[in-house]
Amino acid sequence: MILDKKHAVVSGGGSGVGEAIALKLADESNLVTILGRRQEPLKNVANKHKNISWRVCDVSNSDEVNNCYKDIRSAYGNINIVVANAGVANSKPFHKMSVSDITSLMEVNLIGVFNTFQHAFMDMKADNWGRMISIASTAGLKGYSYVSAYTASKHAVVGLTKSLALELASKGITVNSICPSYIDTPMTDRTIKNITELTHISKEEAIEELVKLNPQKRLIKPIEVAKVVSWLCNKNSSSINGQNIPIAGGEI
Ligand SMILES: NC(=O)c1ccc[n+]([C@@H]2O[C@H](COP(=O)([O-])OP(=O)(O)OC[C@H]3O[C@@H](n4cnc5c(N)ncnc54)[C@H](OP(=O)(O)O)[C@@H]3O)[C@@H](O)[C@H]2O)c1
């Protein structure tokens, strides 16, 4: 069955890329539930579109995701699309990292993706149709200095994508990840602030530093990521499976 009006879950939908994805899918007549830990940003995004509702949910907690999905399933029907976008980042030289610097990222960036996908699986299996999409990163495809924990967590998501895509291919479910380079979002704003504070360079110089590996020398716009999500959700995109799609101006 291919549903016309789908129920999409977007984790981390209260800001940045997640907000752009939620608005794009809502504009295309899907019912969208956005998830995050803070109520305020979620409410603000939901107020921008009648097709968007929100739930407070920490994606790193499997029980919380399961209970949240029970609630939204009874309100809006089976979950057809999951966009595992919630993510966190940190940056440190390897020798200064603690174990918690890596486990805290893994809990959200890997286990969070696992949880948001897994609890929607039975819905997708029942409908013989589904889209599992994660927002990984170019850091899932190559290495960068001083972000080894983040890079490891995004490589793990890329591995999960490749294997799940094979496992679920016969069930009408596709699994893909999107791998952007630096995007113009609050996460990048925080990175820029850190760089300016640590190195005393200007904001413009910090941005120049971040985009130097992107041949187009610019930050990616959140809508560019949202449009690829929308394309993957299209019923004619069912052969696109197990891909980790860079959006990086030619860096990859
Ligand atoms: N910005 C970039 O340059 C860039 C590049 C490549 C890939 N990405 C990836 O793109 C995704 C979106 O990032 P962004 O740039 O849009 O950053 P952002 O604005 O900081 O958004 C991250 C979102 O994730 C949510 N979140 C974090 N931990 C969560 C948890 N445990 N449970 C539920 N929600 C959680 C946050 O909301 P709460 O804090 O309220 O929970 C927030 O809304 C991330 O996976 C990131 O790694 C970003």
GROMACS .gro file of C-alpha atoms and ligand atoms in nm:
model
  300
    1MET     CA    1   0.000   0.000   0.000
    2ILE     CA    2   0.128   0.348  -0.082
    3LEU     CA    3  -0.035   0.605   0.138
    4ASP     CA    4  -0.108   0.949  -0.003
    5LYS     CA    5  -0.087   1.140   0.320
    6LYS     CA    6   0.191   0.994   0.527
    7HIS     CA    7   0.274   1.016   0.895
    8ALA     CA    8   0.634   1.133   0.928
    9VAL     CA    9   0.842   1.154   1.245
   10VAL     CA   10   1.131   1.402   1.244
   11SER     CA   11   1.360   1.387   1.547
   12GLY     CA   12   1.529   1.711   1.641
   13GLY     CA   13   1.255   1.892   1.451
   14GLY     CA   14   1.263   2.196   1.678
   15SER     CA   15   1.564   2.360   1.511
   16GLY     CA   16   1.804   2.373   1.218
   17VAL     CA   17   1.784   2.096   0.962
   18GLY     CA   18   1.501   1.917   1.145
   19GLU     CA   19   1.282   2.227   1.130
   20ALA     CA   20   1.341   2.263   0.754
   21ILE     CA   21   1.261   1.894   0.697
   22ALA     CA   22   0.944   1.910   0.907
   23LEU     CA   23   0.818   2.219   0.722
   24LYS     CA   24   0.898   2.069   0.381
   25LEU     CA   25   0.718   1.740   0.456
   26ALA     CA   26   0.424   1.928   0.611
   27ASP     CA   27   0.400   2.151   0.301
   28GLU     CA   28   0.369   1.832   0.098
   29SER     CA   29   0.055   1.739   0.298
   30ASN     CA   30   0.214   1.482   0.528
   31LEU     CA   31   0.127   1.473   0.897
   32VAL     CA   32   0.452   1.541   1.078
   33THR     CA   33   0.540   1.476   1.441
   34ILE     CA   34   0.857   1.646   1.560
   35LEU     CA   35   1.055   1.519   1.859
   36GLY     CA   36   1.311   1.681   2.085
   37ARG     CA   37   1.401   1.726   2.450
   38ARG     CA   38   1.305   2.096   2.483
   39GLN     CA   39   0.939   2.193   2.459
   40GLU     CA   40   0.978   2.557   2.351
   41PRO     CA   41   1.154   2.510   2.015
   42LEU     CA   42   0.919   2.225   1.924
   43LYS     CA   43   0.611   2.440   1.997
   44ASN     CA   44   0.753   2.728   1.792
   45VAL     CA   45   0.802   2.507   1.486
   46ALA     CA   46   0.460   2.338   1.526
   47ASN     CA   47   0.299   2.684   1.537
   48LYS     CA   48   0.435   2.749   1.188
   49HIS     CA   49   0.230   2.473   1.018
   50LYS     CA   50  -0.106   2.307   1.082
   51ASN     CA   51   0.027   1.963   0.979
   52ILE     CA   52   0.298   1.962   1.246
   53SER     CA   53   0.255   1.834   1.600
   54TRP     CA   54   0.520   1.779   1.863
   55ARG     CA   55   0.618   1.550   2.151
   56VAL     CA   56   0.897   1.583   2.405
   57CYS     CA   57   1.107   1.269   2.361
   58ASP     CA   58   1.471   1.186   2.423
   59VAL     CA   59   1.563   0.959   2.132
   60SER     CA   60   1.849   0.798   2.322
   61ASN     CA   61   1.592   0.632   2.552
   62SER     CA   62   1.430   0.330   2.384
   63ASP     CA   63   1.129   0.313   2.624
   64GLU     CA   64   1.062   0.684   2.578
   65VAL     CA   65   1.060   0.646   2.199
   66ASN     CA   66   0.837   0.338   2.220
   67ASN     CA   67   0.584   0.514   2.446
   68CYS     CA   68   0.593   0.827   2.233
   69TYR     CA   69   0.524   0.624   1.917
   70LYS     CA   70   0.229   0.445   2.085
   71ASP     CA   71   0.081   0.787   2.160
   72ILE     CA   72   0.135   0.941   1.814
   73ARG     CA   73   0.029   0.621   1.637
   74SER     CA   74  -0.308   0.634   1.812
   75ALA     CA   75  -0.339   1.005   1.729
   76TYR     CA   76  -0.218   1.012   1.366
   77GLY     CA   77  -0.192   0.650   1.250
   78ASN     CA   78   0.095   0.421   1.158
   79ILE     CA   79   0.435   0.580   1.117
   80ASN     CA   80   0.540   0.571   0.750
   81ILE     CA   81   0.850   0.791   0.743
   82VAL     CA   82   1.120   0.835   1.008
   83VAL     CA   83   1.381   1.106   0.969
   84ALA     CA   84   1.641   1.042   1.240
   85ASN     CA   85   1.788   1.390   1.243
   86ALA     CA   86   1.853   1.453   1.616
   87GLY     CA   87   2.222   1.483   1.678
   88VAL     CA   88   2.487   1.634   1.900
   89ALA     CA   89   2.849   1.729   1.837
   90ASN     CA   90   3.165   1.804   2.030
   91SER     CA   91   3.521   1.882   1.941
   92LYS     CA   92   3.838   1.797   2.137
   93PRO     CA   93   4.192   1.677   2.073
   94PHE     CA   94   4.201   1.299   2.115
   95HIS     CA   95   4.432   1.305   2.419
   96LYS     CA   96   4.192   1.535   2.608
   97MET     CA   97   3.879   1.325   2.544
   98SER     CA   98   3.706   1.134   2.822
   99VAL     CA   99   3.502   0.820   2.769
  100SER     CA  100   3.185   1.022   2.828
  101ASP     CA  101   3.278   1.251   2.536
  102ILE     CA  102   3.232   0.956   2.304
  103THR     CA  103   2.949   0.768   2.482
  104SER     CA  104   2.732   1.081   2.503
  105LEU     CA  105   2.758   1.126   2.125
  106MET     CA  106   2.700   0.757   2.054
  107GLU     CA  107   2.385   0.757   2.270
  108VAL     CA  108   2.220   1.023   2.055
  109ASN     CA  109   2.387   0.996   1.714
  110LEU     CA  110   2.383   0.615   1.689
  111ILE     CA  111   2.148   0.468   1.954
  112GLY     CA  112   1.903   0.754   1.890
  113VAL     CA  113   1.888   0.663   1.520
  114PHE     CA  114   1.851   0.293   1.609
  115ASN     CA  115   1.561   0.367   1.849
  116THR     CA  116   1.372   0.600   1.617
  117PHE     CA  117   1.400   0.348   1.332
  118GLN     CA  118   1.336   0.030   1.530
  119HIS     CA  119   1.010   0.131   1.699
  120ALA     CA  120   0.860   0.229   1.363
  121PHE     CA  121   0.958  -0.095   1.192
  122MET     CA  122   0.639  -0.292   1.271
  123ASP     CA  123   0.423  -0.010   1.125
  124MET     CA  124   0.624  -0.005   0.803
  125LYS     CA  125   0.626  -0.384   0.781
  126ALA     CA  126   0.247  -0.394   0.824
  127ASP     CA  127   0.200  -0.135   0.544
  128ASN     CA  128   0.472  -0.292   0.327
  129TRP     CA  129   0.601   0.063   0.278
  130GLY     CA  130   0.839   0.283   0.471
  131ARG     CA  131   1.120   0.533   0.457
  132MET     CA  132   1.402   0.538   0.714
  133ILE     CA  133   1.631   0.834   0.662
  134SER     CA  134   1.907   0.956   0.890
  135ILE     CA  135   2.100   1.280   0.879
  136ALA     CA  136   2.458   1.157   0.908
  137SER     CA  137   2.738   1.385   0.783
  138THR     CA  138   3.039   1.398   0.555
  139ALA     CA  139   3.201   1.293   0.886
  140GLY     CA  140   3.031   0.958   0.823
  141LEU     CA  141   3.231   0.920   0.501
  142LYS     CA  142   3.574   1.063   0.586
  143GLY     CA  143   3.779   1.176   0.884
  144TYR     CA  144   3.838   1.523   1.028
  145SER     CA  145   4.082   1.627   1.302
  146TYR     CA  146   3.956   1.704   1.655
  147VAL     CA  147   3.611   1.546   1.603
  148SER     CA  148   3.697   1.178   1.629
  149ALA     CA  149   3.396   1.096   1.854
  150TYR     CA  150   3.152   1.269   1.619
  151THR     CA  151   3.317   1.107   1.315
  152ALA     CA  152   3.299   0.762   1.477
  153SER     CA  153   2.929   0.810   1.560
  154LYS     CA  154   2.843   0.918   1.204
  155HIS     CA  155   3.046   0.634   1.049
  156ALA     CA  156   2.839   0.402   1.269
  157VAL     CA  157   2.518   0.548   1.125
  158VAL     CA  158   2.648   0.493   0.773
  159GLY     CA  159   2.719   0.127   0.860
  160LEU     CA  160   2.372   0.087   1.012
  161THR     CA  161   2.220   0.232   0.693
  162LYS     CA  162   2.407  -0.007   0.463
  163SER     CA  163   2.308  -0.319   0.659
  164LEU     CA  164   1.948  -0.224   0.736
  165ALA     CA  165   1.888  -0.137   0.371
  166LEU     CA  166   1.976  -0.495   0.274
  167GLU     CA  167   1.775  -0.647   0.559
  168LEU     CA  168   1.456  -0.450   0.491
  169ALA     CA  169   1.472  -0.432   0.109
  170SER     CA  170   1.212  -0.704   0.058
  171LYS     CA  171   0.962  -0.533   0.289
  172GLY     CA  172   0.901  -0.218   0.086
  173ILE     CA  173   1.119  -0.017   0.324
  174THR     CA  174   1.416   0.189   0.208
  175VAL     CA  175   1.697   0.304   0.438
  176ASN     CA  176   1.926   0.590   0.340
  177SER     CA  177   2.136   0.856   0.505
  178ILE     CA  178   2.217   1.210   0.398
  179CYS     CA  179   2.573   1.329   0.455
  180PRO     CA  180   2.602   1.709   0.452
  181SER     CA  181   2.910   1.916   0.519
  182TYR     CA  182   2.872   2.226   0.741
  183ILE     CA  183   2.514   2.356   0.736
  184ASP     CA  184   2.386   2.697   0.842
  185THR     CA  185   2.215   2.591   1.169
  186PRO     CA  186   2.238   2.651   1.545
  187MET     CA  187   2.486   2.360   1.571
  188THR     CA  188   2.725   2.540   1.334
  189ASP     CA  189   2.661   2.870   1.515
  190ARG     CA  190   2.788   2.701   1.833
  191THR     CA  191   3.094   2.567   1.647
  192ILE     CA  192   3.170   2.914   1.511
  193LYS     CA  193   3.134   3.064   1.861
  194ASN     CA  194   3.377   2.803   2.001
  195ILE     CA  195   3.632   2.876   1.729
  196THR     CA  196   3.613   3.254   1.775
  197GLU     CA  197   3.646   3.219   2.153
  198LEU     CA  198   3.939   2.977   2.136
  199THR     CA  199   4.135   3.137   1.855
  200HIS     CA  200   4.026   3.505   1.871
  201ILE     CA  201   3.959   3.513   1.497
  202SER     CA  202   3.648   3.688   1.360
  203LYS     CA  203   3.318   3.511   1.286
  204GLU     CA  204   3.377   3.557   0.910
  205GLU     CA  205   3.724   3.400   0.938
  206ALA     CA  206   3.581   3.110   1.140
  207ILE     CA  207   3.319   3.044   0.869
  208GLU     CA  208   3.593   3.062   0.603
  209GLU     CA  209   3.785   2.799   0.801
  210LEU     CA  210   3.481   2.570   0.821
  211VAL     CA  211   3.394   2.588   0.452
  212LYS     CA  212   3.750   2.563   0.317
  213LEU     CA  213   3.708   2.192   0.231
  214ASN     CA  214   3.381   2.255   0.044
  215PRO     CA  215   3.480   2.341  -0.317
  216GLN     CA  216   3.182   2.580  -0.329
  217LYS     CA  217   3.319   2.757  -0.018
  218ARG     CA  218   2.982   2.802   0.147
  219LEU     CA  219   2.761   2.663   0.423
  220ILE     CA  220   2.485   2.426   0.307
  221LYS     CA  221   2.130   2.563   0.351
  222PRO     CA  222   1.891   2.348   0.561
  223ILE     CA  223   1.636   2.349   0.274
  224GLU     CA  224   1.893   2.172   0.052
  225VAL     CA  225   1.891   1.880   0.294
  226ALA     CA  226   1.510   1.893   0.331
  227LYS     CA  227   1.466   1.866  -0.046
  228VAL     CA  228   1.672   1.546  -0.060
  229VAL     CA  229   1.463   1.401   0.225
  230SER     CA  230   1.148   1.488   0.030
  231TRP     CA  231   1.287   1.322  -0.283
  232LEU     CA  232   1.374   1.003  -0.090
  233CYS     CA  233   1.015   0.992   0.045
  234ASN     CA  234   0.868   1.005  -0.304
  235LYS     CA  235   0.699   0.684  -0.416
  236ASN     CA  236   0.920   0.686  -0.729
  237SER     CA  237   1.238   0.678  -0.518
  238SER     CA  238   1.191   0.320  -0.403
  239SER     CA  239   1.507   0.199  -0.579
  240ILE     CA  240   1.726   0.444  -0.388
  241ASN     CA  241   1.830   0.219  -0.101
  242GLY     CA  242   2.136   0.184   0.121
  243GLN     CA  243   2.284   0.511  -0.003
  244ASN     CA  244   2.477   0.765   0.202
  245ILE     CA  245   2.424   1.078  -0.002
  246PRO     CA  246   2.675   1.363   0.032
  247ILE     CA  247   2.551   1.722   0.014
  248ALA     CA  248   2.885   1.892   0.021
  249GLY     CA  249   2.947   2.098  -0.292
  250GLY     CA  250   3.187   1.836  -0.428
  251GLU     CA  251   3.397   1.774  -0.115
  252ILE     CA  252   3.325   1.401  -0.134
  253LIG     N1  253   2.521   2.167   1.139
  253LIG     C1  254   2.602   2.100   1.060
  253LIG     O1  255   2.697   2.158   1.006
  253LIG     C2  256   2.579   1.956   1.031
  253LIG     C3  257   2.652   1.894   0.928
  253LIG     C4  258   2.630   1.761   0.900
  253LIG     C5  259   2.536   1.690   0.970
  253LIG     N2  260   2.466   1.750   1.071
  253LIG     C6  261   2.369   1.671   1.143
  253LIG     O2  262   2.241   1.725   1.118
  253LIG     C7  263   2.155   1.694   1.228
  253LIG     C8  264   2.080   1.819   1.271
  253LIG     O3  265   2.172   1.912   1.325
  253LIG     P1  266   2.153   2.071   1.318
  253LIG     O4  267   2.272   2.123   1.249
  253LIG     O5  268   2.019   2.105   1.270
  253LIG     O6  269   2.174   2.106   1.473
  253LIG     P2  270   2.074   2.160   1.587
  253LIG     O7  271   2.004   2.281   1.543
  253LIG     O8  272   2.156   2.164   1.711
  253LIG     O9  273   1.966   2.046   1.596
  253LIG     C9  274   1.983   1.927   1.666
  253LIG    C10  275   1.845   1.887   1.717
  253LIG    O10  276   1.855   1.760   1.779
  253LIG    C11  277   1.776   1.762   1.898
  253LIG     N3  278   1.831   1.663   1.991
  253LIG    C12  279   1.956   1.655   2.040
  253LIG     N4  280   1.966   1.552   2.124
  253LIG    C13  281   1.844   1.492   2.128
  253LIG    C14  282   1.790   1.381   2.197
  253LIG     N5  283   1.865   1.307   2.282
  253LIG     N6  284   1.661   1.349   2.177
  253LIG    C15  285   1.585   1.421   2.092
  253LIG     N7  286   1.628   1.528   2.025
  253LIG    C16  287   1.758   1.563   2.043
  253LIG    C17  288   1.790   1.905   1.951
  253LIG    O11  289   1.678   1.942   2.030
  253LIG     P3  290   1.685   1.935   2.192
  253LIG    O12  291   1.816   1.992   2.231
  253LIG    O13  292   1.567   2.015   2.235
  253LIG    O14  293   1.670   1.791   2.226
  253LIG    C18  294   1.791   1.984   1.821
  253LIG    O15  295   1.661   2.025   1.782
  253LIG    C19  296   2.245   1.633   1.335
  253LIG    O16  297   2.234   1.493   1.335
  253LIG    C20  298   2.383   1.676   1.293
  253LIG    O17  299   2.483   1.588   1.341
  253LIG    C21  300   2.484   1.882   1.101
   0.00000   0.00000   0.00000
